[in-house]
Short mmCIF file of C-alpha atoms and ligand atoms in Angstrom, two decimals:
data_model
loop_
_atom_site.label_atom_id
_atom_site.label_comp_id
_atom_site.label_asym_id
_atom_site.label_seq_id
_atom_site.Cartn_x
_atom_site.Cartn_y
_atom_site.Cartn_z
CA MET A 213 20.74 -19.11 -1.34
CA GLN A 214 18.13 -20.37 1.12
CA TYR A 215 14.47 -19.54 0.52
CA PRO A 216 12.80 -17.63 2.01
CA PRO A 217 15.89 -15.39 2.37
CA TRP A 218 15.22 -14.16 5.94
CA THR A 219 17.75 -11.53 6.94
CA SER A 220 18.64 -9.04 9.70
CA VAL A 221 18.55 -5.24 9.76
CA SER A 222 22.32 -4.86 9.37
CA LYS A 223 22.59 -7.48 6.59
CA ALA A 224 19.63 -5.87 4.83
CA ALA A 225 21.39 -2.49 4.97
CA LYS A 226 24.54 -4.06 3.47
CA LEU A 227 22.55 -5.72 0.68
CA LEU A 228 20.81 -2.42 -0.09
CA LYS A 229 24.16 -0.61 -0.24
CA ALA A 230 25.33 -3.27 -2.69
CA GLY A 231 22.39 -2.53 -5.02
CA GLU A 232 20.18 -5.47 -4.02
CA VAL A 233 16.46 -5.38 -3.23
CA VAL A 234 15.14 -6.40 0.18
CA ALA A 235 11.61 -6.60 1.64
CA ILE A 236 11.24 -4.49 4.77
CA PRO A 237 8.42 -4.01 7.28
CA THR A 238 6.62 -0.66 7.55
CA GLU A 239 3.60 0.28 9.65
CA THR A 240 1.34 0.23 6.54
CA VAL A 241 2.39 -2.78 4.44
CA TYR A 242 5.72 -4.50 3.69
CA GLY A 243 7.81 -2.67 1.09
CA LEU A 244 10.26 -3.99 -1.51
CA ALA A 245 13.18 -1.63 -1.01
CA GLY A 246 16.12 -0.56 -3.16
CA ASN A 247 18.50 2.41 -3.30
CA ALA A 248 16.38 5.25 -4.72
CA PHE A 249 19.43 6.80 -6.42
CA ASP A 250 20.45 3.59 -8.24
CA PRO A 251 18.57 2.88 -11.51
CA GLN A 252 19.78 -0.75 -11.50
CA ALA A 253 18.31 -1.36 -8.06
CA LEU A 254 15.07 0.29 -9.21
CA ALA A 255 14.99 -1.96 -12.27
CA LYS A 256 15.32 -5.00 -9.96
CA ILE A 257 12.27 -3.82 -7.99
CA PHE A 258 10.12 -3.53 -11.12
CA ALA A 259 11.35 -6.92 -12.36
CA ALA A 260 10.75 -8.79 -9.07
CA LYS A 261 7.19 -7.45 -8.82
CA GLU A 262 6.49 -7.74 -12.58
CA ARG A 263 5.34 -4.15 -12.19
CA PRO A 264 5.00 -1.99 -15.30
CA THR A 265 7.44 0.91 -15.30
CA PHE A 266 4.63 3.45 -15.79
CA ASP A 267 3.71 2.98 -12.10
CA PRO A 268 6.10 5.19 -10.06
CA LEU A 269 7.67 4.30 -6.70
CA ILE A 270 7.54 5.94 -3.25
CA VAL A 271 10.89 7.09 -1.78
CA HIS A 272 11.34 6.41 1.95
CA ILE A 273 13.41 8.63 4.23
CA CYS A 274 14.25 8.51 7.95
CA ASP A 275 14.42 12.22 8.80
CA ILE A 276 12.42 15.28 7.70
CA SER A 277 15.69 16.99 6.71
CA GLN A 278 16.15 14.40 3.91
CA LEU A 279 13.09 15.77 2.14
CA ALA A 280 15.16 18.57 0.67
CA ASP A 281 17.68 16.04 -0.76
CA ILE A 282 14.97 14.59 -2.98
CA ALA A 283 12.36 17.28 -3.59
CA LYS A 284 12.59 20.95 -4.60
CA ASP A 285 10.30 24.01 -4.35
CA ILE A 286 8.93 22.51 -1.13
CA PRO A 287 5.95 24.57 0.08
CA GLU A 288 5.49 25.41 3.76
CA ALA A 289 2.37 23.18 3.66
CA ALA A 290 4.66 20.16 3.18
CA TYR A 291 6.66 20.99 6.29
CA LYS A 292 3.46 21.56 8.28
CA LEU A 293 2.18 18.12 7.27
CA ALA A 294 5.57 16.52 7.88
CA ARG A 295 5.80 17.95 11.40
CA THR A 296 2.29 16.70 12.19
CA TYR A 297 2.04 13.29 10.50
CA TRP A 298 5.65 12.08 10.06
CA PRO A 299 6.91 9.59 10.86
CA GLY A 300 3.73 7.86 9.77
CA PRO A 301 1.41 6.59 7.02
CA MET A 302 1.52 9.71 4.82
CA THR A 303 3.16 10.12 1.39
CA MET A 304 3.61 13.57 -0.16
CA ILE A 305 4.03 14.27 -3.89
CA LEU A 306 6.45 17.15 -4.55
CA PRO A 307 8.54 18.42 -7.50
CA LYS A 308 11.57 16.12 -7.81
CA LYS A 309 15.26 16.91 -7.79
CA ASP A 310 17.46 15.64 -10.63
CA CYS A 311 19.21 13.11 -8.35
CA ILE A 312 16.06 10.95 -8.42
CA PRO A 313 16.21 8.76 -11.55
CA ASP A 314 13.32 8.97 -14.03
CA LEU A 315 12.73 5.25 -13.56
CA CYS A 316 11.72 5.95 -9.95
CA THR A 317 9.03 8.46 -10.97
CA SER A 318 8.06 6.90 -14.32
CA GLY A 319 9.28 10.06 -15.98
CA LEU A 320 7.02 12.34 -13.92
CA PRO A 321 8.57 15.64 -12.76
CA SER A 322 7.31 14.88 -9.23
CA VAL A 323 8.40 12.38 -6.57
CA ALA A 324 6.47 10.56 -3.83
CA VAL A 325 8.16 10.78 -0.38
CA ARG A 326 7.33 9.03 2.88
CA PHE A 327 8.96 8.85 6.34
CA PRO A 328 7.64 5.60 7.85
CA SER A 329 7.21 5.17 11.60
CA HIS A 330 8.08 1.46 11.86
CA PRO A 331 11.28 1.33 13.95
CA VAL A 332 12.78 -1.45 11.78
CA ALA A 333 12.15 0.51 8.57
CA ARG A 334 13.72 3.62 10.08
CA GLN A 335 16.77 1.67 11.21
CA ILE A 336 17.26 0.05 7.81
CA ILE A 337 16.98 3.38 5.94
CA GLN A 338 19.42 4.94 8.42
CA GLU A 339 21.99 2.13 8.12
CA ALA A 340 21.67 1.91 4.34
CA GLY A 341 22.58 5.61 4.28
CA VAL A 342 20.40 6.37 1.23
CA PRO A 343 16.68 6.98 0.67
CA LEU A 344 14.93 3.75 -0.28
CA ALA A 345 12.41 3.42 -3.09
CA ALA A 346 9.81 0.87 -2.01
CA PRO A 347 6.52 -0.20 -3.52
CA SER A 348 4.41 -2.74 -1.64
CA ALA A 349 6.24 -6.10 -1.62
CA ASN A 350 3.71 -8.07 -3.66
CA LEU A 351 3.47 -9.19 -7.26
CA PHE A 352 1.76 -6.58 -9.44
CA LYS A 353 -2.06 -6.67 -9.03
CA HIS A 354 -1.86 -8.95 -5.98
CA VAL A 355 -2.87 -8.21 -2.42
CA SER A 356 -0.35 -6.11 -0.45
CA PRO A 357 1.57 -8.02 2.25
CA THR A 358 1.00 -7.24 5.94
CA THR A 359 3.26 -10.01 7.29
CA ALA A 360 6.72 -11.28 6.30
CA GLU A 361 5.11 -14.62 5.39
CA HIS A 362 2.86 -12.89 2.84
CA VAL A 363 6.02 -11.49 1.21
CA ALA A 364 7.74 -14.87 1.26
CA SER A 365 4.78 -16.59 -0.41
CA GLN A 366 4.96 -14.22 -3.41
CA LEU A 367 8.59 -13.11 -3.76
CA ALA A 368 10.88 -15.49 -1.80
CA ASP A 369 12.92 -16.69 -4.77
CA ARG A 370 13.10 -13.29 -6.50
CA ILE A 371 14.70 -11.02 -3.91
CA ALA A 372 17.90 -10.86 -1.84
CA GLY A 373 16.32 -10.64 1.61
CA ILE A 374 13.20 -10.34 3.77
CA VAL A 375 13.29 -8.65 7.19
CA ASP A 376 10.52 -9.83 9.53
CA GLY A 377 9.16 -6.93 11.58
CA GLY A 378 5.91 -8.59 12.65
CA PRO A 379 2.42 -7.81 11.38
CA CYS A 380 1.82 -4.25 10.09
CA SER A 381 -0.16 -2.13 12.55
CA VAL A 382 -2.00 0.07 10.00
CA GLY A 383 -2.63 -2.59 7.36
CA VAL A 384 -3.37 -0.49 4.24
CA GLU A 385 -1.01 1.61 2.12
CA SER A 386 -0.19 5.20 3.12
CA SER A 387 -2.43 8.15 2.34
CA ILE A 388 -1.02 10.04 -0.64
CA ILE A 389 -1.39 13.81 -0.94
CA SER A 390 -0.10 15.80 -3.90
CA LEU A 391 1.32 19.23 -3.05
CA VAL A 392 2.05 20.02 -6.69
CA GLY A 393 -0.63 22.62 -7.30
CA GLU A 394 -3.66 22.55 -5.03
CA PRO A 395 -3.34 20.00 -2.21
CA THR A 396 -5.14 16.89 -3.45
CA VAL A 397 -5.57 13.52 -1.75
CA LEU A 398 -4.73 10.89 -4.38
CA ARG A 399 -5.11 7.77 -2.22
CA PRO A 400 -7.09 7.47 1.04
CA GLY A 401 -5.34 5.89 4.03
CA ALA A 402 -5.01 6.20 7.78
CA ILE A 403 -4.42 9.97 7.48
CA THR A 404 -7.94 10.97 6.47
CA PRO A 405 -8.98 13.96 4.31
CA GLU A 406 -10.31 15.58 7.52
CA MET A 407 -6.87 15.21 9.11
CA PHE A 408 -5.26 16.89 6.08
CA ALA A 409 -7.89 19.65 6.19
CA ASP A 410 -7.13 20.23 9.90
CA ILE A 411 -3.62 21.35 8.91
CA LEU A 412 -4.13 22.84 5.44
CA GLY A 413 -7.70 24.11 5.42
CA ASP A 414 -9.53 22.74 2.39
CA VAL A 415 -8.11 19.77 0.46
CA LYS A 416 -9.41 18.18 -2.73
CA VAL A 417 -9.97 14.43 -2.97
CA LYS A 418 -9.26 12.85 -6.35
CA GLU A 419 -11.53 10.17 -7.75
CA SER A 420 -9.36 7.55 -9.44
CA THR A 421 -9.78 6.80 -13.13
CA SER A 422 -7.78 4.34 -15.21
CA LYS A 423 -5.67 5.53 -18.10
CA PRO A 424 -3.84 2.41 -19.26
CA GLY A 425 -0.32 2.86 -20.58
CA GLN A 426 0.22 6.32 -19.07
CA ALA A 427 2.30 7.27 -16.03
CA MET A 428 -0.13 7.16 -13.15
CA GLN A 429 -0.89 10.63 -11.83
CA ALA A 430 -2.99 9.04 -9.11
CA PRO A 431 -2.09 5.72 -7.56
CA GLY A 432 -3.74 2.33 -7.64
CA GLN A 433 -5.60 3.30 -10.77
CA CYS A 434 -5.74 -0.18 -12.17
CA ASP A 435 -9.21 -1.29 -11.13
CA THR A 436 -7.89 -4.77 -10.38
CA HIS A 437 -4.91 -3.51 -8.38
CA TYR A 438 -5.69 -5.21 -5.07
CA ARG A 439 -7.63 -8.22 -6.35
CA PRO A 440 -7.21 -11.72 -4.82
CA GLN A 441 -7.43 -14.84 -7.03
CA VAL A 442 -10.72 -16.07 -5.51
CA PRO A 443 -13.49 -13.67 -6.63
CA LEU A 444 -14.28 -11.24 -3.82
CA TYR A 445 -17.61 -9.43 -3.63
CA PHE A 446 -17.95 -6.30 -1.51
CA GLY A 447 -21.44 -5.14 -0.67
CA LYS A 448 -24.95 -6.33 0.02
CA VAL A 449 -25.92 -9.64 -1.59
CA PRO A 450 -29.23 -9.32 -3.48
CA GLU A 451 -32.23 -11.05 -1.85
CA GLY A 452 -32.73 -14.56 -3.27
CA TYR A 453 -29.20 -14.91 -4.70
CA VAL A 454 -27.92 -18.48 -4.22
CA LEU A 455 -24.31 -18.43 -3.00
CA PRO A 456 -21.81 -21.11 -4.05
CA LYS A 457 -21.35 -23.77 -1.34
CA LYS A 458 -17.74 -22.77 -0.79
CA THR A 459 -18.35 -19.14 0.14
CA ALA A 460 -16.42 -17.35 2.90
CA ARG A 461 -17.85 -14.26 4.61
CA ILE A 462 -15.65 -11.51 6.03
CA ALA A 463 -17.99 -9.89 8.53
CA PHE A 464 -17.82 -6.43 10.10
CA GLY A 465 -19.40 -5.69 13.47
CA THR A 466 -22.68 -7.38 14.31
CA GLN A 467 -24.46 -7.09 10.93
CA GLU A 468 -26.62 -9.97 9.77
CA GLY A 469 -25.31 -11.66 6.62
CA PRO A 470 -26.54 -14.28 4.15
CA ILE A 471 -24.26 -16.91 5.77
CA PRO A 472 -22.54 -17.05 9.16
CA ALA A 473 -19.28 -15.09 9.50
CA THR A 474 -16.13 -17.04 8.57
CA VAL A 475 -13.98 -14.29 10.15
CA ASN A 476 -14.80 -10.86 11.60
CA LEU A 477 -12.81 -7.69 10.86
CA SER A 478 -13.94 -6.18 14.16
CA LYS A 479 -16.74 -7.48 16.33
CA THR A 480 -17.03 -4.06 17.97
CA GLY A 481 -17.14 -2.25 14.61
CA ASP A 482 -13.72 -0.59 15.10
CA LEU A 483 -12.50 0.67 11.71
CA THR A 484 -8.82 0.82 12.73
CA GLU A 485 -8.88 -2.82 13.85
CA ALA A 486 -10.69 -3.77 10.63
CA THR A 487 -8.10 -1.98 8.47
CA ALA A 488 -5.23 -3.77 10.20
CA LYS A 489 -6.84 -7.15 9.44
CA ILE A 490 -8.28 -6.83 5.94
CA TYR A 491 -5.29 -7.87 3.81
CA ALA A 492 -4.41 -10.80 6.10
CA PHE A 493 -7.98 -12.12 5.71
CA MET A 494 -7.79 -11.65 1.95
CA HIS A 495 -4.52 -13.63 1.90
CA ASP A 496 -5.83 -16.36 4.23
CA LEU A 497 -9.10 -16.94 2.36
CA ASP A 498 -7.52 -16.73 -1.09
CA THR A 499 -7.21 -20.54 -1.40
CA PRO A 500 -8.91 -23.23 -3.53
CA ASP A 501 -11.05 -24.00 -0.44
CA TYR A 502 -13.28 -21.12 -1.52
CA GLU A 503 -15.13 -20.12 -4.68
CA LEU A 504 -16.29 -16.74 -3.43
CA ILE A 505 -15.35 -14.29 -0.66
CA LEU A 506 -18.07 -11.93 0.59
CA VAL A 507 -17.26 -8.79 2.54
CA ASP A 508 -19.90 -6.96 4.61
CA PRO A 509 -20.58 -3.28 3.89
CA ILE A 510 -18.26 -0.99 5.90
CA PRO A 511 -18.99 2.65 6.88
CA ASN A 512 -17.27 5.05 4.45
CA THR A 513 -15.95 7.41 7.15
CA GLY A 514 -12.46 8.08 8.57
CA VAL A 515 -10.07 5.23 7.79
CA GLY A 516 -13.17 3.35 6.55
CA MET A 517 -12.73 5.38 3.34
CA ALA A 518 -9.41 3.62 2.74
CA LEU A 519 -11.05 0.25 3.38
CA ASN A 520 -13.91 1.02 1.00
CA ASP A 521 -11.43 2.20 -1.65
CA ARG A 522 -9.32 -0.98 -1.50
CA LEU A 523 -12.33 -3.32 -1.26
CA LYS A 524 -14.07 -1.68 -4.23
CA ARG A 525 -10.95 -2.29 -6.31
CA ALA A 526 -10.68 -5.85 -5.04
CA SER A 527 -14.36 -6.60 -5.73
CA ILE A 528 -15.88 -8.22 -8.79
CA LYS A 529 -18.55 -5.88 -10.14
CA GLN A 530 -21.31 -8.52 -10.25
CA LEU A 531 -21.93 -11.79 -8.47
CA PRO A 532 -21.40 -14.83 -10.74
CA VAL A 533 -24.66 -16.22 -12.22
O1 LIG B 618 2.26 2.55 2.53
C1 LIG B 618 2.84 2.65 1.45
O2 LIG B 618 2.80 3.69 0.76
C2 LIG B 618 3.62 1.44 0.94
C3 LIG B 618 4.82 1.21 1.88
C4 LIG B 618 5.77 0.17 1.39
O3 LIG B 618 5.46 2.43 2.13
N1 LIG B 618 4.04 1.61 -0.40
C5 LIG B 618 3.17 1.58 -1.43
O4 LIG B 618 3.77 1.67 -2.66
O5 LIG B 618 1.98 1.46 -1.29
P1 LIG B 618 3.05 1.32 -4.03
O6 LIG B 618 4.10 1.35 -5.06
O7 LIG B 618 2.29 0.05 -3.92
O8 LIG B 618 2.11 2.52 -4.28
C6 LIG B 618 2.69 3.74 -4.65
C7 LIG B 618 1.73 4.56 -5.42
C8 LIG B 618 1.69 4.09 -6.85
O9 LIG B 618 0.42 3.53 -7.17
C9 LIG B 618 2.00 5.30 -7.66
O10 LIG B 618 1.07 5.48 -8.70
C10 LIG B 618 1.93 6.48 -6.66
O11 LIG B 618 2.19 5.91 -5.41
N2 LIG B 618 2.95 7.48 -6.96
C11 LIG B 618 4.29 7.36 -6.83
N3 LIG B 618 4.92 8.46 -7.29
C12 LIG B 618 3.95 9.30 -7.71
C13 LIG B 618 3.96 10.60 -8.31
N4 LIG B 618 5.08 11.24 -8.57
N5 LIG B 618 2.76 11.17 -8.60
C14 LIG B 618 1.61 10.51 -8.34
N6 LIG B 618 1.54 9.28 -7.80
C15 LIG B 618 2.69 8.68 -7.49
MG1 LIG B 619 1.10 -1.65 -4.24
#
């Protein structure tokens, strides 16, 4: 086989039907997809990513009607959210049906479901004819991919295909809301807590806490989940701190920083633009050319909450002395 294994929508669908795993574009990040009903395909996903099996997968569908094939006891709230925010960057946690293998949900009685809006993702799910389990298409604990090249650089020789659908428009993983019990936002994303509250009234927002070795009730709980190899520091640099010579600065807006901006997430301070760019900058600057990556403070409002969440996880807690 040739690497990277670039492939088309129809070939990807055939590979998926045959139990292979294929990287596909979505509007959030690229996903590593496999037949959600096939435990062997699921095992290939965990193996390719070197992902521990206590971290459950999201199941992707291409029509709201498929929700009832996968989940049971679906509350009206789920349909209200689905009609408003699907297709799009929202994942709902619901009680699972028996047809979803335990490997997919890490033994949890609930399943994560998402209907992505990316036309290529929708077409692949449709042609494959089955729901597709798909975590982000990166090695475990690495930065999520927002281009096909990012996928190729991490997984090219481990998977059967990569479909190039261009750069992801959202740029961070979907918002996750649990509808098992009281509606609770487990992971911030482009659908903000305010947007959930608009439809459901009050929603809770879960603070993440690590519990190593247990099935993750809330996602991305490993503190180092999104961490690049070059130390990244998110926040204000203390006065008088001497930065290493090879420091890159990811700026936001027109703030002053300790060194000139290497790149800017959004010169106009647009949080949506910044979110779409963050992972690509983290990939680009994650090279031996740099010893440290600084990221300017970013307002913790709207989709900025998702950015703050991912950057806090990516950040070292203290600057090196
Ligand atoms: O935007 C996205 O959601 C991307 C694209 C590919 O769709 N996928 C993605 O998958 O971010 P992944 O595996 O990187 O993150 C899925 C998270 C996991 O951290 C997992 O803990 C959580 O979803 N999750 C899955 N099933 C769950 C469940 N039953 N209960 C609670 N959390 C769950
Ligand atoms: Mg991930």
